[in-house]
Amino acid sequence: MTDEARAGRFFSRRFGGTCVGSAERISGVCDLLMKNDSPLTMGIVSAMGVANKGEPKVTDCLINATDMAANRDGSYVEELTKLEDKHVSTAKALLTDKAEYDAYIEVFRNELNDLRAMFKAIYIAGCSTDAFGDFVVGHGELWTARLCAATIRCKGGKAVWIDARDILVVTPSEDGGVDVNYNLSNAKLDKWYEEHMQEGAVVMVTGFIARTPEGVPTTLKRNGSDYSATIFGALTQARNITIWTDVDGVFSADPRRVKGARCLSSISYNEAWELAYFGANVLHPRTTLPAMKYNIPLTLRNYFNQDAPGTSIGMTCSLPAGENNIGKFETRDSNGDLVKGIATIDDVCLINVEGTGMVGVPGTANAVFKAVKEAGCNVVMISQASSEHSICFAVRAHEADAAVNALNKTFEKAIAAGRISRIHALDDCSILAIVGQNMCQTPGVSAMLFESLAQAAVNIIAIAQGASEYNVTVVVSKKDINKALQSAHGRFYLSKTAISVGLVGPGLVGKTLLRQMKEQLETLQEEFQVELRTVAITGGRKMLLSDETIDLDTWEEEYANGGAANMEEFTQHVLNSEAPNRIIVDCSASDEVASHYKEWLSKGLHVVTPNKKANSGPLAFYKELRSIQRNSYTHYFYEATVGAGLPILSTARCLLDAGDKIKRIEGIFSGTLSYIFNTLEPGVAFSDIVAQAKEAGYTEPDPRDDLSGMDVARKVTILARECGLQLELSDVPIQSLVPEPLRDVESVDEFMKELPKYDGDILKQQEAAAAAGEVLCFVGVVDVEAGTGCVELRRYPEDHPFAQLKGSDNIISFTSRYYTDAGPLVVRGPGAGAEVTAGGVFGDILRVCAYLGAPS
Ligand code: ADP
Ligand code: ASP
Ligand code: MG
């Protein structure tokens, strides 16, 4: 091949497995290659992939068959039959020329028969070798390359094909991959070109396969056809290289795993390399290297969406091409994102070599990595503390045993002498890497990553950042990797305080909250960059889960048509949502829902609620809840559990945090009882007022729920705990206003009918109070100094603030070191009702946002 033929005349086009997964697709690939505008086109193809679910992927089939035969499992025969059926039926559909069909099938059958014989031998021997495996697994590419060439000819075009093993010479490299021997490969290509090239023919090439200098067939390792395309691009010095695959381009994260992943319009060679190296399997890790060699523009395109422009991969700062510039050119891309992409390697093992004998001893690291290399393991990431007390590194999970064995052997003496204390393998780990050359010299990027992981309650096991600053890599537990990926992606690609909201209990308060949120969404976004995205709503029976933000104008309709409620699915959905922060808002009054808080908080979900059940439930539960919350860096706010929207708990917190000492909190905490006693006057029967209140909807459906004082006792318990008292609800004596004999009466009507009989009790107390110039109030009291709480009917002088109360207002007074009896701090206002309660909950949600860094 002449220099003239090279020098930018070739276009290199690679088609992945799915693009050649069926006859129809292969036909489309051939059309694309034939209508090419270039004088010389090279089509590099993978083995047939999957076009319809359930079909075999050819490379997988060949690998499976080898493994089966080596394990003396006779079902390898069926794998071969699947391959035969797939190729014969495809050839039948494509090769309309009988001679082409016959020729193709003859060679195919011969090869398949050879494979059968070889598998039989493996089956008998019960073992296989790497070299043998490499030879077998490359057949898929042979079969497609030949099939494509024959198809082009059947379509009236000109085509030749290359078995890449006749051209490509590669040697194994220390990282488990292969290096290309360009001199030998170029010479072979020149020879091939002289002998076989036909003017104007499309050159079909097998991806994936090559040969060693000794002539042994080998592969470029899984996913290697991308690499083949850029190697052939470099060999021919192609004008451009297109990688056709099944996605619109390189995404900011694997689009199968991150719903909001973005297609990147351009990235640099280095970024593509880092992303691929750290697990973005859209490209083979080495794909970009040959393209960089000659600065050949590389484009990733979607075969199934050919209108999409794809991702272009190149140098972001143009520097002259050439060997000397490799790795030197790209610095910053001033227009680009800070982090271009996030990739993961799911199965790794973290190996830790520890011992005091390593400190200051030169050569320990060398000995460690030499041993690992000799065991044939590839080190994915290294991290060493500057104390030199330990070296920790990650290898792929399947290489872990070999690495540990090699280390134990190498350091046998050092271990016996105690210089190395242990070699420890931590299984079930995953790697997450954020990649972007703009991270270079930008402070704060790792902080953003770590913050996002902390918020998702993901523990970081190890950290590494290369000096190139193109990536920051963390090792996390495998069970956390999806959560970590979602969270980190949301942190870099959504606004800083994007928050997913999952709402439990869309009753009166819940509904009102959603309306209030709707009204504020725009202002919050514009003024505070807070983006509230409601993604899930669940009631006791129905549930609405949405990948998109639920439209708060129309949610009721969608919710009415929602599926069956399921708390596990609800939780998982909120967890999987892409925003970096997630809140569950519990607007139910349910014990059962409250029992999930611990789980939610430990999973990194913030919790906001007006539900009193958790905080007034068993003390041990409450304490555990708080400790989980502190340790998981989540927020748990419940202002509306006491006094609805009134700032009661936050006032207590403010006083305590500023060093004040609260002595007593005393107040009228029940809107219902407030109304009843504010309306009570001489000559009006207690039971009449209860009936009126019931009528007006101020009471619970069964007024005994209010009159029993239980609700007030719960509030007292919550406040007492806030002040540091270790109080159980049962420690709070309650003076119930339900007459003893009526407590067990079944029906509400019956109760209301009987109540007037007991009007005398309250009347007597009221008259006694009035005679002393006092009024009756139903209060809750937290006596911090005595360590007690109580709920009872008390008398207050007529000029006391409690005696001045109107309607159903609440009033709460705090007596403290700074706010003495002479001038207590008093909070007063409506303490019940959907609007004010929802307002209190909304306030808590915004408090979470503020804690998460929304600007004030
Ligand atoms: P091909 O057979 O064409 O080589 P692959 O399945 O090997 O295709 O690679 C394409 C797949 O890579 C996509 O379908 C996608 O799920 C996955 N992938 C992983 N990470 C990324 C990413 N960052 N951007 C795009 N695709 C990705
Ligand atoms: N067929 C090979 C594999 O599945 C190479 C490729 O498709 O890129 O790994
Ligand atoms: Mg691939």
Coordinates of N, CA and C in Angstrom, one line a residue, residues 590-766:
S590 N -49.6 7.6 60.4 CA -49.5 6.2 60.6 C -48.3 5.7 61.3
D591 N -48.5 4.8 62.3 CA -47.4 4.1 63.0 C -46.5 3.4 62.0
E592 N -47.3 2.7 61.1 CA -46.6 1.8 60.1 C -45.6 2.6 59.3
V593 N -46.1 3.7 58.8 CA -45.2 4.6 57.9 C -44.0 5.0 58.8
A594 N -44.2 5.4 60.0 CA -43.1 5.9 60.8 C -42.1 4.8 61.1
S595 N -42.5 3.6 61.0 CA -41.6 2.5 61.3 C -40.6 2.4 60.2
H596 N -40.8 3.1 59.0 CA -39.8 3.0 57.9 C -38.7 4.1 58.1
Y597 N -38.9 5.0 59.0 CA -37.9 6.1 59.0 C -36.5 5.7 59.2
K598 N -36.2 4.7 60.0 CA -34.9 4.3 60.3 C -34.2 3.8 59.0
E599 N -35.0 3.0 58.3 CA -34.5 2.5 57.0 C -34.2 3.6 56.0
W600 N -35.2 4.5 55.9 CA -35.0 5.7 55.0 C -33.8 6.5 55.3
L601 N -33.6 6.8 56.6 CA -32.5 7.7 57.0 C -31.2 6.9 56.7
S602 N -31.2 5.6 57.0 CA -29.9 4.9 56.9 C -29.6 4.8 55.4
K603 N -30.6 4.9 54.5 CA -30.3 4.8 53.1 C -30.0 6.2 52.5
G604 N -29.9 7.2 53.3 CA -29.5 8.5 52.8 C -30.7 9.4 52.4
L605 N -31.9 8.9 52.8 CA -33.1 9.7 52.4 C -33.4 10.7 53.6
H606 N -33.6 11.9 53.3 CA -34.0 12.9 54.4 C -35.5 12.6 54.7
V607 N -35.9 12.9 55.9 CA -37.3 12.7 56.3 C -37.8 14.0 56.9
V608 N -39.0 14.4 56.4 CA -39.7 15.5 56.9 C -41.1 15.1 57.2
T609 N -41.7 15.5 58.4 CA -43.0 14.9 58.7 C -43.8 15.7 59.7
P610 N -45.1 15.8 59.6 CA -45.9 16.3 60.7 C -46.5 15.1 61.5
N611 N -46.0 13.9 61.2 CA -46.6 12.7 61.9 C -45.9 12.5 63.2
K612 N -46.7 12.5 64.3 CA -46.1 12.5 65.7 C -45.6 11.1 66.1
K613 N -46.0 10.0 65.3 CA -45.8 8.7 65.8 C -44.4 8.3 66.2
A614 N -43.5 8.7 65.3 CA -42.1 8.2 65.6 C -41.5 8.9 66.8
N615 N -41.7 10.2 66.9 CA -41.0 11.0 68.0 C -41.7 10.8 69.3
S616 N -42.9 10.3 69.3 CA -43.6 10.1 70.6 C -43.7 8.6 70.9
G617 N -43.1 7.8 70.0 CA -43.2 6.4 70.2 C -42.2 5.9 71.3
P618 N -41.9 4.6 71.3 CA -40.9 4.2 72.3 C -39.6 4.9 72.3
L619 N -39.1 5.3 73.5 CA -37.9 6.1 73.6 C -36.7 5.4 72.9
A620 N -36.6 4.1 73.0 CA -35.4 3.4 72.4 C -35.5 3.6 70.9
F621 N -36.7 3.5 70.3 CA -36.8 3.7 68.8 C -36.4 5.1 68.5
Y622 N -36.8 6.1 69.2 CA -36.5 7.5 68.9 C -35.0 7.7 69.0
K623 N -34.4 7.1 70.0 CA -33.0 7.4 70.2 C -32.2 6.7 69.1
E624 N -32.6 5.6 68.7 CA -31.9 4.9 67.6 C -32.1 5.7 66.3
L625 N -33.3 6.2 66.1 CA -33.6 7.0 64.9 C -32.6 8.2 64.8
R626 N -32.5 8.9 66.0 CA -31.6 10.1 66.0 C -30.2 9.7 65.7
S627 N -29.8 8.5 66.2 CA -28.4 8.2 66.1 C -28.1 7.7 64.6
I628 N -29.1 7.0 64.0 CA -28.9 6.7 62.6 C -28.9 7.9 61.7
Q629 N -29.7 8.9 62.1 CA -29.8 10.1 61.3 C -28.5 10.8 61.4
R630 N -27.9 10.9 62.6 CA -26.6 11.7 62.7 C -25.5 11.0 61.9
N631 N -25.5 9.6 62.0 CA -24.4 8.9 61.4 C -24.6 8.8 59.9
S632 N -25.8 9.0 59.4 CA -26.0 8.9 57.9 C -26.0 10.3 57.2
Y633 N -25.6 11.3 58.0 CA -25.6 12.7 57.4 C -26.9 13.0 56.7
T634 N -28.0 12.6 57.3 CA -29.3 12.9 56.7 C -30.0 13.9 57.7
H635 N -31.0 14.5 57.2 CA -31.8 15.4 58.0 C -33.2 14.9 58.3
Y636 N -33.6 15.2 59.5 CA -34.9 14.7 59.9 C -35.6 15.8 60.6
F637 N -36.6 16.4 60.0 CA -37.3 17.6 60.5 C -38.8 17.3 60.7
Y638 N -39.3 17.8 61.8 CA -40.7 17.5 62.2 C -41.3 18.6 62.9
E639 N -41.0 19.9 62.5 CA -41.6 21.0 63.1 C -43.1 20.9 63.3
A640 N -43.8 20.4 62.3 CA -45.3 20.5 62.3 C -45.9 19.4 63.2
T641 N -45.0 18.7 63.9 CA -45.6 17.7 64.9 C -46.2 18.4 66.1
V642 N -45.7 19.6 66.4 CA -46.1 20.4 67.5 C -46.5 21.8 67.1
G643 N -47.8 22.1 67.3 CA -48.3 23.5 66.9 C -48.3 23.7 65.4
A644 N -48.4 22.7 64.6 CA -48.5 22.8 63.2 C -47.4 23.7 62.7
G645 N -47.8 24.8 62.0 CA -46.8 25.7 61.4 C -46.1 26.6 62.4
L646 N -46.6 26.7 63.6 CA -46.0 27.6 64.6 C -44.5 27.2 64.9
P647 N -43.6 28.1 65.1 CA -42.2 27.8 65.3 C -42.0 27.4 66.8
I648 N -42.5 26.2 67.2 CA -42.3 25.7 68.5 C -41.0 25.0 68.7
L649 N -40.8 23.9 67.9 CA -39.6 23.1 68.1 C -38.4 23.9 67.7
S650 N -38.5 24.8 66.6 CA -37.4 25.5 66.2 C -37.0 26.6 67.3
T651 N -38.0 27.1 68.0 CA -37.8 28.1 69.0 C -37.0 27.4 70.2
A652 N -37.5 26.2 70.5 CA -36.7 25.4 71.6 C -35.3 25.2 71.1
R653 N -35.1 24.8 69.9 CA -33.8 24.5 69.4 C -32.9 25.7 69.4
C654 N -33.5 26.9 69.0 CA -32.7 28.1 69.0 C -32.2 28.5 70.4
L655 N -33.1 28.3 71.3 CA -32.7 28.7 72.7 C -31.6 27.7 73.2
L656 N -31.8 26.5 73.0 CA -30.8 25.5 73.5 C -29.5 25.7 72.8
D657 N -29.5 25.8 71.4 CA -28.3 25.9 70.7 C -27.5 27.1 71.1
A658 N -28.2 28.2 71.5 CA -27.5 29.4 71.9 C -27.1 29.4 73.4
G659 N -27.3 28.3 74.0 CA -26.8 28.1 75.4 C -27.7 28.5 76.5
D660 N -29.0 28.9 76.1 CA -30.0 29.1 77.1 C -30.4 27.8 77.8
K661 N -31.0 27.9 78.9 CA -31.4 26.7 79.6 C -32.9 26.8 79.7
I662 N -33.7 25.9 79.0 CA -35.1 25.9 79.1 C -35.5 25.3 80.5
K663 N -36.4 26.0 81.2 CA -36.8 25.5 82.5 C -38.2 24.8 82.4
R664 N -39.0 25.5 81.6 CA -40.4 25.0 81.5 C -41.0 25.4 80.2
I665 N -41.8 24.4 79.6 CA -42.6 24.8 78.4 C -44.0 24.4 78.8
E666 N -44.9 25.4 78.6 CA -46.2 25.2 79.0 C -47.1 25.7 78.0
G667 N -48.2 25.0 77.6 CA -49.0 25.6 76.6 C -50.3 24.9 76.3
I668 N -51.1 25.6 75.5 CA -52.3 25.0 75.0 C -52.0 24.5 73.6
F669 N -51.9 23.2 73.5 CA -51.3 22.6 72.3 C -52.4 22.0 71.4
S670 N -53.6 22.0 71.9 CA -54.7 21.4 71.1 C -55.6 22.4 70.6
G671 N -55.8 22.6 69.3 CA -56.7 23.6 68.7 C -58.1 23.3 69.1
T672 N -58.4 22.0 69.2 CA -59.8 21.6 69.5 C -60.2 22.0 70.9
L673 N -59.2 21.6 71.9 CA -59.5 21.9 73.3 C -59.4 23.4 73.5
S674 N -58.6 24.0 72.8 CA -58.5 25.5 72.9 C -59.8 26.1 72.6
Y675 N -60.4 25.7 71.5 CA -61.7 26.2 71.0 C -62.8 25.9 72.1
I676 N -62.8 24.7 72.6 CA -63.8 24.3 73.6 C -63.7 25.1 74.8
F677 N -62.5 25.3 75.3 CA -62.4 26.1 76.6 C -62.6 27.6 76.4
N678 N -62.2 28.1 75.2 CA -62.4 29.5 74.9 C -63.9 29.8 74.7
T679 N -64.6 28.8 74.4 CA -66.1 29.1 74.1 C -66.9 28.8 75.4
L680 N -66.3 28.0 76.3 CA -67.0 27.7 77.5 C -67.2 28.9 78.4
E681 N -68.5 29.2 78.8 CA -68.8 30.3 79.7 C -69.9 29.9 80.6
P682 N -70.1 30.6 81.7 CA -71.2 30.2 82.6 C -72.5 30.1 81.8
G683 N -73.3 29.1 82.1 CA -74.6 28.9 81.4 C -74.5 28.1 80.1
V684 N -73.3 27.8 79.6 CA -73.3 27.0 78.4 C -72.7 25.6 78.7
A685 N -73.4 24.5 78.3 CA -73.1 23.2 78.7 C -71.8 22.7 77.9
F686 N -70.9 22.1 78.6 CA -69.7 21.5 78.0 C -70.0 20.6 76.8
S687 N -71.0 19.8 77.0 CA -71.4 18.8 75.9 C -71.9 19.5 74.7
D688 N -72.6 20.7 74.9 CA -73.1 21.4 73.7 C -71.9 21.9 72.9
I689 N -70.9 22.4 73.6 CA -69.8 23.0 72.9 C -69.0 21.9 72.1
V690 N -68.9 20.7 72.8 CA -68.3 19.6 72.1 C -69.1 19.3 70.8
A691 N -70.4 19.2 70.9 CA -71.2 18.9 69.8 C -71.0 20.0 68.7
Q692 N -71.0 21.3 69.1 CA -70.8 22.3 68.1 C -69.4 22.2 67.4
A693 N -68.4 21.9 68.2 CA -67.0 21.8 67.6 C -67.0 20.6 66.7
K694 N -67.7 19.5 67.0 CA -67.7 18.4 66.2 C -68.4 18.7 64.8
E695 N -69.5 19.4 65.0 CA -70.3 19.9 63.8 C -69.4 20.7 62.9
A696 N -68.6 21.6 63.5 CA -67.8 22.5 62.7 C -66.6 21.9 62.1
G697 N -66.4 20.6 62.5 CA -65.2 19.9 61.9 C -63.9 20.2 62.7
Y698 N -64.0 20.8 63.9 CA -62.8 21.1 64.7 C -62.3 19.9 65.4
T699 N -63.1 18.8 65.6 CA -62.6 17.7 66.3 C -62.3 16.5 65.4
E700 N -61.6 15.5 65.9 CA -61.4 14.3 65.2 C -62.8 13.7 65.0
P701 N -63.0 12.7 64.1 CA -64.3 12.1 63.9 C -64.9 11.6 65.3
D702 N -64.0 11.0 66.1 CA -64.5 10.7 67.5 C -63.9 11.7 68.4
P703 N -64.7 12.6 69.0 CA -64.1 13.7 69.8 C -63.3 13.2 71.0
R704 N -63.5 11.9 71.4 CA -62.7 11.4 72.5 C -61.2 11.4 72.2
D705 N -60.9 11.3 70.9 CA -59.5 11.4 70.5 C -58.8 12.7 70.9
D706 N -59.6 13.8 70.9 CA -59.1 15.0 71.4 C -59.3 15.2 72.9
L707 N -60.5 14.8 73.4 CA -60.7 14.9 74.8 C -59.9 14.1 75.7
S708 N -59.4 13.0 75.2 CA -58.5 12.1 76.0 C -57.2 12.7 76.4
G709 N -56.8 13.7 75.6 CA -55.5 14.4 76.0 C -54.3 13.7 75.4
M710 N -54.5 12.6 74.7 CA -53.4 11.8 74.1 C -52.6 12.6 73.1
D711 N -53.3 13.3 72.3 CA -52.6 14.1 71.3 C -51.6 15.1 71.9
V712 N -52.2 15.7 73.0 CA -51.3 16.7 73.7 C -50.2 16.0 74.4
A713 N -50.4 14.8 74.9 CA -49.3 14.1 75.6 C -48.2 13.7 74.6
R714 N -48.6 13.4 73.4 CA -47.6 13.1 72.4 C -46.7 14.4 72.1
K715 N -47.4 15.5 72.0 CA -46.6 16.8 71.8 C -45.7 17.1 73.0
V716 N -46.2 16.8 74.2 CA -45.4 17.0 75.4 C -44.2 16.1 75.3
T717 N -44.4 14.9 74.9 CA -43.3 13.9 74.9 C -42.2 14.4 73.8
I718 N -42.7 14.8 72.7 CA -41.8 15.3 71.6 C -41.0 16.5 72.1
L719 N -41.6 17.4 72.7 CA -40.9 18.6 73.2 C -40.0 18.3 74.4
A720 N -40.4 17.4 75.2 CA -39.6 17.0 76.4 C -38.3 16.3 75.8
R721 N -38.4 15.5 74.9 CA -37.2 14.8 74.3 C -36.3 15.8 73.6
E722 N -36.9 16.8 73.0 CA -36.2 17.9 72.3 C -35.3 18.6 73.4
C723 N -35.9 18.7 74.6 CA -35.1 19.4 75.7 C -34.2 18.4 76.4
G724 N -34.1 17.2 75.9 CA -33.1 16.3 76.4 C -33.6 15.4 77.5
L725 N -34.9 15.4 77.8 CA -35.5 14.5 78.8 C -35.7 13.1 78.2
Q726 N -35.4 12.1 79.0 CA -35.6 10.7 78.5 C -37.0 10.2 78.9
L727 N -38.0 10.7 78.2 CA -39.4 10.5 78.7 C -40.1 9.5 77.7
E728 N -40.8 8.6 78.3 CA -41.7 7.8 77.5 C -43.1 8.4 77.5
L729 N -43.9 8.1 76.5 CA -45.2 8.7 76.5 C -46.0 8.3 77.8
S730 N -45.7 7.0 78.2 CA -46.5 6.5 79.4 C -46.0 7.2 80.7
D731 N -44.9 8.0 80.6 CA -44.5 8.7 81.8 C -45.3 10.0 82.0
V732 N -46.0 10.4 81.0 CA -46.8 11.6 81.0 C -48.2 11.4 81.6
P733 N -48.4 11.8 82.8 CA -49.8 11.7 83.3 C -50.8 12.5 82.5
I734 N -51.9 11.9 82.2 CA -52.9 12.7 81.3 C -54.2 12.8 82.1
Q735 N -54.7 14.0 82.2 CA -56.0 14.1 82.8 C -57.0 14.1 81.6
S736 N -57.7 13.0 81.5 CA -58.6 12.8 80.3 C -59.9 13.5 80.6
L737 N -60.4 14.2 79.6 CA -61.7 14.9 79.8 C -62.9 14.0 79.4
V738 N -62.5 12.7 79.0 CA -63.6 11.8 78.7 C -64.0 11.1 80.0
P739 N -65.3 11.3 80.4 CA -65.7 10.7 81.7 C -65.5 9.2 81.7
E740 N -65.0 8.8 82.8 CA -64.6 7.4 82.9 C -65.5 6.4 82.3
P741 N -66.8 6.4 82.7 CA -67.8 5.4 82.2 C -68.0 5.5 80.6
L742 N -67.6 6.6 80.0 CA -67.8 6.7 78.6 C -66.6 6.2 77.7
R743 N -65.5 5.9 78.4 CA -64.3 5.6 77.6 C -64.4 4.4 76.7
D744 N -65.2 3.4 77.2 CA -65.3 2.2 76.4 C -66.6 2.1 75.6
V745 N -67.4 3.2 75.6 CA -68.6 3.1 74.8 C -68.2 3.0 73.3
E746 N -68.9 2.1 72.7 CA -68.5 1.7 71.3 C -68.7 2.9 70.3
S747 N -70.0 3.3 70.2 CA -70.2 4.2 69.1 C -70.1 5.7 69.5
V748 N -69.7 6.5 68.5 CA -69.5 7.9 68.7 C -70.9 8.6 69.1
D749 N -71.9 8.2 68.4 CA -73.3 8.7 68.7 C -73.7 8.5 70.1
E750 N -73.4 7.2 70.6 CA -73.8 6.8 71.9 C -73.0 7.7 72.9
F751 N -71.7 7.9 72.6 CA -70.9 8.8 73.5 C -71.5 10.2 73.5
M752 N -71.8 10.8 72.4 CA -72.3 12.1 72.3 C -73.7 12.2 73.1
K753 N -74.4 11.2 73.0 CA -75.7 11.2 73.7 C -75.6 11.1 75.2
E754 N -74.5 10.4 75.7 CA -74.3 10.2 77.1 C -73.6 11.4 77.8
L755 N -72.8 12.1 76.9 CA -71.9 13.2 77.5 C -72.6 14.2 78.4
P756 N -73.8 14.7 78.0 CA -74.5 15.7 78.8 C -74.6 15.3 80.3
K757 N -74.7 14.0 80.5 CA -74.9 13.6 81.9 C -73.7 14.0 82.8
Y758 N -72.6 14.3 82.2 CA -71.4 14.6 83.0 C -71.0 16.1 82.9
D759 N -71.9 16.9 82.3 CA -71.6 18.3 82.2 C -71.3 18.9 83.6
G760 N -71.9 18.4 84.6 CA -71.8 18.9 86.0 C -70.3 18.9 86.4
D761 N -69.5 17.9 86.0 CA -68.1 17.8 86.5 C -67.4 19.1 86.1
I762 N -67.4 19.4 84.8 CA -66.7 20.5 84.3 C -67.2 21.8 84.9
L763 N -68.6 21.8 84.9 CA -69.3 23.1 85.4 C -68.8 23.4 86.8
K764 N -68.7 22.4 87.7 CA -68.2 22.6 89.0 C -66.8 23.3 89.0
Q765 N -65.9 22.7 88.2 CA -64.6 23.2 88.2 C -64.5 24.6 87.7
Q766 N -65.4 24.9 86.7 CA -65.4 26.2 86.0 C -65.9 27.2 87.0

